[in-house]
Amino acid sequence: MSQARYILYFGNFKLSDTVITSWLIIAGLAIASYFLTRNLKKVPTSKVQIFLEFVIGGLDKFVKDTMGEKAIKKLPFIVPYLGSLFFFFAASNLIGLLGFRSPTTDLDTTLAWALITFFMIYYAGIKSSGLSYFKGLLEPIPFLLPLNIIGELAKPISLSFRPFGNILGGAVIMGLLYEFLRFVSMKLTGLDIPFGQLIIPVPLHLYFDIFAGLLQSFIFIMLTMVFVSNATE
């Protein structure tokens, strides 16, 4: 289940289900953003705008409290980036409830997100301290330079494998459960109608797709904020 499947072919050009599902999520978020923000006013009069300002204001305050004012001033784009990343990450995990294969079960997806964070760390560090930022690799003693380099390279690896492993593990468990329930239904009824799949998997979906999916999204942006804010100090 970790291998993406190519489902559209245009000559030698192939599109995997991961790419197509990601495009659907992006299109859905873009359409939702358009309809939710097209009639905004300076003084909110609708419940939708009040809710949006509550969410965006809460996100802005949360990022500032976590990263500090210094990091926000140096990286003014960080709040919309983290908000967009969280919603895209969460939607990618939740889309499995609609029968789609979650893009998060493809390592390419989580690795791409991790590399964005990785390069953002160095962008923030260089913008804050110049090339002297790399002197931190020689601390506390120059002898530890190889270990510090390994530690830096481990950041994108850990960031990408953590959500990938958690979401993929849940998808594998749910897939095995569905096959088991189908087998039991056939043995009990003699019909290829998986009755048990209608109710029994619901609690596990609540955990793997909703709780674990949102939790992994939150952990990813938290680690991004911590790494980037540390680079600006």
mmCIF file of C-alpha atoms in Angstrom:
data_model
loop_
_atom_site.group_PDB
_atom_site.id
_atom_site.type_symbol
_atom_site.label_atom_id
_atom_site.label_comp_id
_atom_site.label_asym_id
_atom_site.label_seq_id
_atom_site.Cartn_x
_atom_site.Cartn_y
_atom_site.Cartn_z
ATOM 1 C CA MET A 1 0.000 0.000 0.000
ATOM 2 C CA SER A 2 3.038 2.273 0.241
ATOM 3 C CA GLN A 3 3.613 2.133 -3.534
ATOM 4 C CA ALA A 4 1.773 4.719 -5.580
ATOM 5 C CA ARG A 5 -0.275 3.378 -8.494
ATOM 6 C CA TYR A 6 -0.185 5.012 -11.910
ATOM 7 C CA ILE A 7 -3.749 5.437 -13.109
ATOM 8 C CA LEU A 8 -3.513 7.992 -15.950
ATOM 9 C CA TYR A 9 -1.209 7.731 -18.945
ATOM 10 C CA PHE A 10 -0.444 10.401 -21.550
ATOM 11 C CA GLY A 11 2.119 8.737 -23.776
ATOM 12 C CA ASN A 12 5.245 8.354 -21.664
ATOM 13 C CA PHE A 13 3.853 10.761 -19.054
ATOM 14 C CA LYS A 14 2.211 9.027 -16.098
ATOM 15 C CA LEU A 15 0.161 10.354 -13.196
ATOM 16 C CA SER A 16 -0.109 8.445 -9.920
ATOM 17 C CA ASP A 17 -3.102 8.334 -7.617
ATOM 18 C CA THR A 18 -1.057 10.357 -5.104
ATOM 19 C CA VAL A 19 -0.676 13.265 -7.536
ATOM 20 C CA ILE A 20 -4.308 13.190 -8.653
ATOM 21 C CA THR A 21 -5.635 13.021 -5.087
ATOM 22 C CA SER A 22 -3.319 15.873 -4.067
ATOM 23 C CA TRP A 23 -4.661 17.973 -6.950
ATOM 24 C CA LEU A 24 -8.217 17.218 -5.864
ATOM 25 C CA ILE A 25 -7.387 18.345 -2.314
ATOM 26 C CA ILE A 26 -5.731 21.528 -3.565
ATOM 27 C CA ALA A 27 -8.714 22.265 -5.812
ATOM 28 C CA GLY A 28 -11.145 21.606 -2.957
ATOM 29 C CA LEU A 29 -9.255 23.892 -0.569
ATOM 30 C CA ALA A 30 -8.974 26.608 -3.224
ATOM 31 C CA ILE A 31 -12.699 26.489 -3.993
ATOM 32 C CA ALA A 32 -13.583 26.498 -0.289
ATOM 33 C CA SER A 33 -11.253 29.478 0.278
ATOM 34 C CA TYR A 34 -12.874 31.390 -2.572
ATOM 35 C CA PHE A 35 -16.435 30.921 -1.386
ATOM 36 C CA LEU A 36 -15.585 31.536 2.276
ATOM 37 C CA THR A 37 -13.671 34.768 1.644
ATOM 38 C CA ARG A 38 -15.404 36.406 -1.325
ATOM 39 C CA ASN A 39 -17.719 38.640 0.732
ATOM 40 C CA LEU A 40 -15.462 39.685 3.604
ATOM 41 C CA LYS A 41 -16.124 43.058 5.237
ATOM 42 C CA LYS A 42 -14.089 45.283 7.542
ATOM 43 C CA VAL A 43 -16.736 44.851 10.210
ATOM 44 C CA PRO A 44 -17.902 41.213 10.185
ATOM 45 C CA THR A 45 -21.634 40.747 9.915
ATOM 46 C CA SER A 46 -21.855 37.048 9.024
ATOM 47 C CA LYS A 47 -21.217 34.027 11.207
ATOM 48 C CA VAL A 48 -18.888 32.624 8.559
ATOM 49 C CA GLN A 49 -16.582 35.648 8.684
ATOM 50 C CA ILE A 50 -16.664 35.704 12.477
ATOM 51 C CA PHE A 51 -15.664 32.025 12.538
ATOM 52 C CA LEU A 52 -12.907 32.589 9.958
ATOM 53 C CA GLU A 53 -11.468 35.508 11.923
ATOM 54 C CA PHE A 54 -11.591 33.389 15.073
ATOM 55 C CA VAL A 55 -9.674 30.543 13.376
ATOM 56 C CA ILE A 56 -7.110 32.754 11.631
ATOM 57 C CA GLY A 57 -6.649 34.939 14.706
ATOM 58 C CA GLY A 58 -6.147 31.880 16.876
ATOM 59 C CA LEU A 59 -3.604 30.450 14.421
ATOM 60 C CA ASP A 60 -1.730 33.751 14.266
ATOM 61 C CA LYS A 61 -1.570 34.001 18.061
ATOM 62 C CA PHE A 62 -0.524 30.360 18.405
ATOM 63 C CA VAL A 63 2.352 30.734 15.931
ATOM 64 C CA LYS A 64 3.537 33.987 17.519
ATOM 65 C CA ASP A 65 3.431 32.502 21.023
ATOM 66 C CA THR A 66 5.361 29.440 19.857
ATOM 67 C CA MET A 67 7.969 31.036 17.606
ATOM 68 C CA GLY A 68 8.283 34.503 19.130
ATOM 69 C CA GLU A 69 7.944 37.954 17.608
ATOM 70 C CA LYS A 70 11.535 37.914 16.303
ATOM 71 C CA ALA A 71 10.920 34.924 14.064
ATOM 72 C CA ILE A 72 7.621 36.342 12.783
ATOM 73 C CA LYS A 73 9.266 39.647 11.813
ATOM 74 C CA LYS A 74 12.034 37.871 9.918
ATOM 75 C CA LEU A 75 9.627 35.397 8.288
ATOM 76 C CA PRO A 76 6.312 37.243 7.761
ATOM 77 C CA PHE A 77 5.082 34.463 5.439
ATOM 78 C CA ILE A 78 5.383 31.760 8.094
ATOM 79 C CA VAL A 79 1.818 32.069 9.464
ATOM 80 C CA PRO A 80 -0.010 31.602 6.116
ATOM 81 C CA TYR A 81 2.482 28.867 5.185
ATOM 82 C CA LEU A 82 1.863 26.901 8.378
ATOM 83 C CA GLY A 83 -1.891 27.379 8.088
ATOM 84 C CA SER A 84 -1.910 26.166 4.482
ATOM 85 C CA LEU A 85 0.347 23.242 5.357
ATOM 86 C CA PHE A 86 -1.855 22.191 8.275
ATOM 87 C CA PHE A 87 -5.085 22.248 6.259
ATOM 88 C CA PHE A 88 -3.493 20.435 3.321
ATOM 89 C CA PHE A 89 -1.878 17.888 5.660
ATOM 90 C CA ALA A 90 -5.139 17.323 7.567
ATOM 91 C CA ALA A 91 -7.184 17.029 4.360
ATOM 92 C CA SER A 92 -4.685 14.521 2.975
ATOM 93 C CA ASN A 93 -5.150 12.363 6.054
ATOM 94 C CA LEU A 94 -8.946 12.734 6.227
ATOM 95 C CA ILE A 95 -9.599 12.038 2.566
ATOM 96 C CA GLY A 96 -9.231 8.336 3.278
ATOM 97 C CA LEU A 97 -12.723 8.505 4.819
ATOM 98 C CA LEU A 98 -14.073 9.180 1.314
ATOM 99 C CA GLY A 99 -12.439 6.092 -0.147
ATOM 100 C CA PHE A 100 -9.399 7.820 -1.648
ATOM 101 C CA ARG A 101 -5.855 6.719 -1.000
ATOM 102 C CA SER A 102 -4.283 9.274 1.332
ATOM 103 C CA PRO A 103 -1.298 11.109 -0.230
ATOM 104 C CA THR A 104 0.373 10.844 3.182
ATOM 105 C CA THR A 105 0.769 7.088 2.654
ATOM 106 C CA ASP A 106 3.249 7.963 -0.122
ATOM 107 C CA LEU A 107 6.723 8.824 1.175
ATOM 108 C CA ASP A 108 7.209 11.258 -1.708
ATOM 109 C CA THR A 109 4.524 13.523 -0.233
ATOM 110 C CA THR A 110 5.836 13.681 3.325
ATOM 111 C CA LEU A 111 9.436 13.958 2.087
ATOM 112 C CA ALA A 112 8.481 16.984 -0.028
ATOM 113 C CA TRP A 113 6.916 18.681 3.003
ATOM 114 C CA ALA A 114 9.960 17.815 5.130
ATOM 115 C CA LEU A 115 12.384 19.238 2.537
ATOM 116 C CA ILE A 116 10.450 22.516 2.464
ATOM 117 C CA THR A 117 10.862 22.767 6.234
ATOM 118 C CA PHE A 118 14.532 21.727 5.965
ATOM 119 C CA PHE A 119 15.406 24.487 3.492
ATOM 120 C CA MET A 120 13.297 26.976 5.431
ATOM 121 C CA ILE A 121 15.424 26.277 8.517
ATOM 122 C CA TYR A 122 18.589 27.305 6.686
ATOM 123 C CA TYR A 123 16.876 30.251 5.024
ATOM 124 C CA ALA A 124 15.801 31.517 8.441
ATOM 125 C CA GLY A 125 19.242 30.880 9.929
ATOM 126 C CA ILE A 126 21.135 32.658 7.151
ATOM 127 C CA LYS A 127 18.685 35.552 7.091
ATOM 128 C CA SER A 128 19.074 35.962 10.851
ATOM 129 C CA SER A 129 22.824 35.381 11.319
ATOM 130 C CA GLY A 130 24.359 35.318 7.856
ATOM 131 C CA LEU A 131 26.880 32.616 7.008
ATOM 132 C CA SER A 132 27.988 32.597 10.641
ATOM 133 C CA TYR A 133 24.887 30.465 11.233
ATOM 134 C CA PHE A 134 26.911 27.461 10.070
ATOM 135 C CA LYS A 135 29.365 28.000 12.926
ATOM 136 C CA GLY A 136 26.804 26.200 15.062
ATOM 137 C CA LEU A 137 27.905 22.982 13.363
ATOM 138 C CA LEU A 138 31.265 23.355 15.102
ATOM 139 C CA GLU A 139 29.771 23.654 18.582
ATOM 140 C CA PRO A 140 30.504 22.772 21.295
ATOM 141 C CA ILE A 141 33.806 21.559 19.786
ATOM 142 C CA PRO A 142 34.895 21.296 16.113
ATOM 143 C CA PHE A 143 35.516 17.568 16.595
ATOM 144 C CA LEU A 144 31.734 17.033 16.652
ATOM 145 C CA LEU A 145 31.210 18.466 13.130
ATOM 146 C CA PRO A 146 30.426 15.057 11.518
ATOM 147 C CA LEU A 147 27.870 14.245 14.219
ATOM 148 C CA ASN A 148 26.258 17.673 13.893
ATOM 149 C CA ILE A 149 25.969 17.228 10.119
ATOM 150 C CA ILE A 150 24.340 13.827 10.619
ATOM 151 C CA GLY A 151 21.948 15.427 13.102
ATOM 152 C CA GLU A 152 20.981 18.081 10.543
ATOM 153 C CA LEU A 153 20.399 15.492 7.818
ATOM 154 C CA ALA A 154 18.270 13.476 10.231
ATOM 155 C CA LYS A 155 15.714 16.306 10.485
ATOM 156 C CA PRO A 156 14.045 15.824 7.078
ATOM 157 C CA ILE A 157 14.266 12.057 7.464
ATOM 158 C CA SER A 158 12.478 12.052 10.821
ATOM 159 C CA LEU A 159 9.964 14.679 9.673
ATOM 160 C CA SER A 160 9.030 12.648 6.610
ATOM 161 C CA PHE A 161 9.002 9.149 8.083
ATOM 162 C CA ARG A 162 6.972 10.007 11.215
ATOM 163 C CA PRO A 163 3.692 10.954 9.463
ATOM 164 C CA PHE A 164 4.314 8.486 6.640
ATOM 165 C CA GLY A 165 4.749 5.567 9.036
ATOM 166 C CA ASN A 166 1.810 6.487 11.242
ATOM 167 C CA ILE A 167 -0.690 7.075 8.439
ATOM 168 C CA LEU A 168 0.513 4.131 6.364
ATOM 169 C CA GLY A 169 0.339 1.852 9.406
ATOM 170 C CA GLY A 170 -3.268 2.859 9.992
ATOM 171 C CA ALA A 171 -4.119 2.324 6.326
ATOM 172 C CA VAL A 172 -2.563 -1.161 6.357
ATOM 173 C CA ILE A 173 -4.464 -2.125 9.528
ATOM 174 C CA MET A 174 -7.759 -0.892 8.074
ATOM 175 C CA GLY A 175 -7.121 -2.725 4.820
ATOM 176 C CA LEU A 176 -6.456 -5.992 6.668
ATOM 177 C CA LEU A 177 -9.556 -5.468 8.814
ATOM 178 C CA TYR A 178 -11.780 -4.948 5.781
ATOM 179 C CA GLU A 179 -10.436 -8.098 4.124
ATOM 180 C CA PHE A 180 -10.959 -10.077 7.337
ATOM 181 C CA LEU A 181 -14.550 -8.838 7.715
ATOM 182 C CA ARG A 182 -15.236 -9.678 4.094
ATOM 183 C CA PHE A 183 -13.881 -13.193 4.640
ATOM 184 C CA VAL A 184 -16.000 -13.680 7.782
ATOM 185 C CA SER A 185 -19.151 -12.394 6.062
ATOM 186 C CA MET A 186 -18.667 -14.800 3.167
ATOM 187 C CA LYS A 187 -18.152 -17.744 5.535
ATOM 188 C CA LEU A 188 -21.234 -16.909 7.612
ATOM 189 C CA THR A 189 -23.638 -15.944 4.845
ATOM 190 C CA GLY A 190 -22.193 -17.573 1.761
ATOM 191 C CA LEU A 191 -22.643 -14.248 -0.026
ATOM 192 C CA ASP A 192 -19.983 -11.830 -1.181
ATOM 193 C CA ILE A 193 -21.645 -9.034 0.801
ATOM 194 C CA PRO A 194 -19.387 -7.721 3.599
ATOM 195 C CA PHE A 195 -22.046 -6.836 6.171
ATOM 196 C CA GLY A 196 -19.500 -6.392 8.970
ATOM 197 C CA GLN A 197 -17.731 -3.589 7.081
ATOM 198 C CA LEU A 198 -20.635 -1.221 7.676
ATOM 199 C CA ILE A 199 -20.275 -0.728 11.452
ATOM 200 C CA ILE A 200 -17.273 -2.514 12.971
ATOM 201 C CA PRO A 201 -14.529 -0.351 11.329
ATOM 202 C CA VAL A 202 -16.122 2.960 12.393
ATOM 203 C CA PRO A 203 -14.289 3.315 15.762
ATOM 204 C CA LEU A 204 -10.955 2.539 14.096
ATOM 205 C CA HIS A 205 -11.650 5.101 11.377
ATOM 206 C CA LEU A 206 -12.293 7.672 14.096
ATOM 207 C CA TYR A 207 -8.859 6.919 15.541
ATOM 208 C CA PHE A 208 -6.645 6.304 12.494
ATOM 209 C CA ASP A 209 -8.182 8.759 10.024
ATOM 210 C CA ILE A 210 -9.409 11.561 12.281
ATOM 211 C CA PHE A 211 -7.507 11.544 15.582
ATOM 212 C CA ALA A 212 -4.162 10.230 14.312
ATOM 213 C CA GLY A 213 -4.438 12.223 11.079
ATOM 214 C CA LEU A 214 -5.047 15.549 12.827
ATOM 215 C CA LEU A 215 -2.462 14.724 15.499
ATOM 216 C CA GLN A 216 0.257 14.061 12.912
ATOM 217 C CA SER A 217 -0.633 17.313 11.148
ATOM 218 C CA PHE A 218 -0.287 19.227 14.413
ATOM 219 C CA ILE A 219 3.006 17.532 15.320
ATOM 220 C CA PHE A 220 4.477 18.336 11.904
ATOM 221 C CA ILE A 221 3.748 22.063 12.080
ATOM 222 C CA MET A 222 4.896 22.156 15.715
ATOM 223 C CA LEU A 223 8.264 20.658 14.779
ATOM 224 C CA THR A 224 8.492 23.064 11.848
ATOM 225 C CA MET A 225 7.902 26.026 14.158
ATOM 226 C CA VAL A 226 10.444 24.784 16.711
ATOM 227 C CA PHE A 227 13.189 24.119 14.131
ATOM 228 C CA VAL A 228 12.672 27.395 12.265
ATOM 229 C CA SER A 229 12.407 29.544 15.400
ATOM 230 C CA ASN A 230 15.608 27.972 16.786
ATOM 231 C CA ALA A 231 17.370 28.885 13.537
ATOM 232 C CA THR A 232 16.455 32.568 13.947
ATOM 233 C CA GLU A 233 17.931 32.817 17.452
#
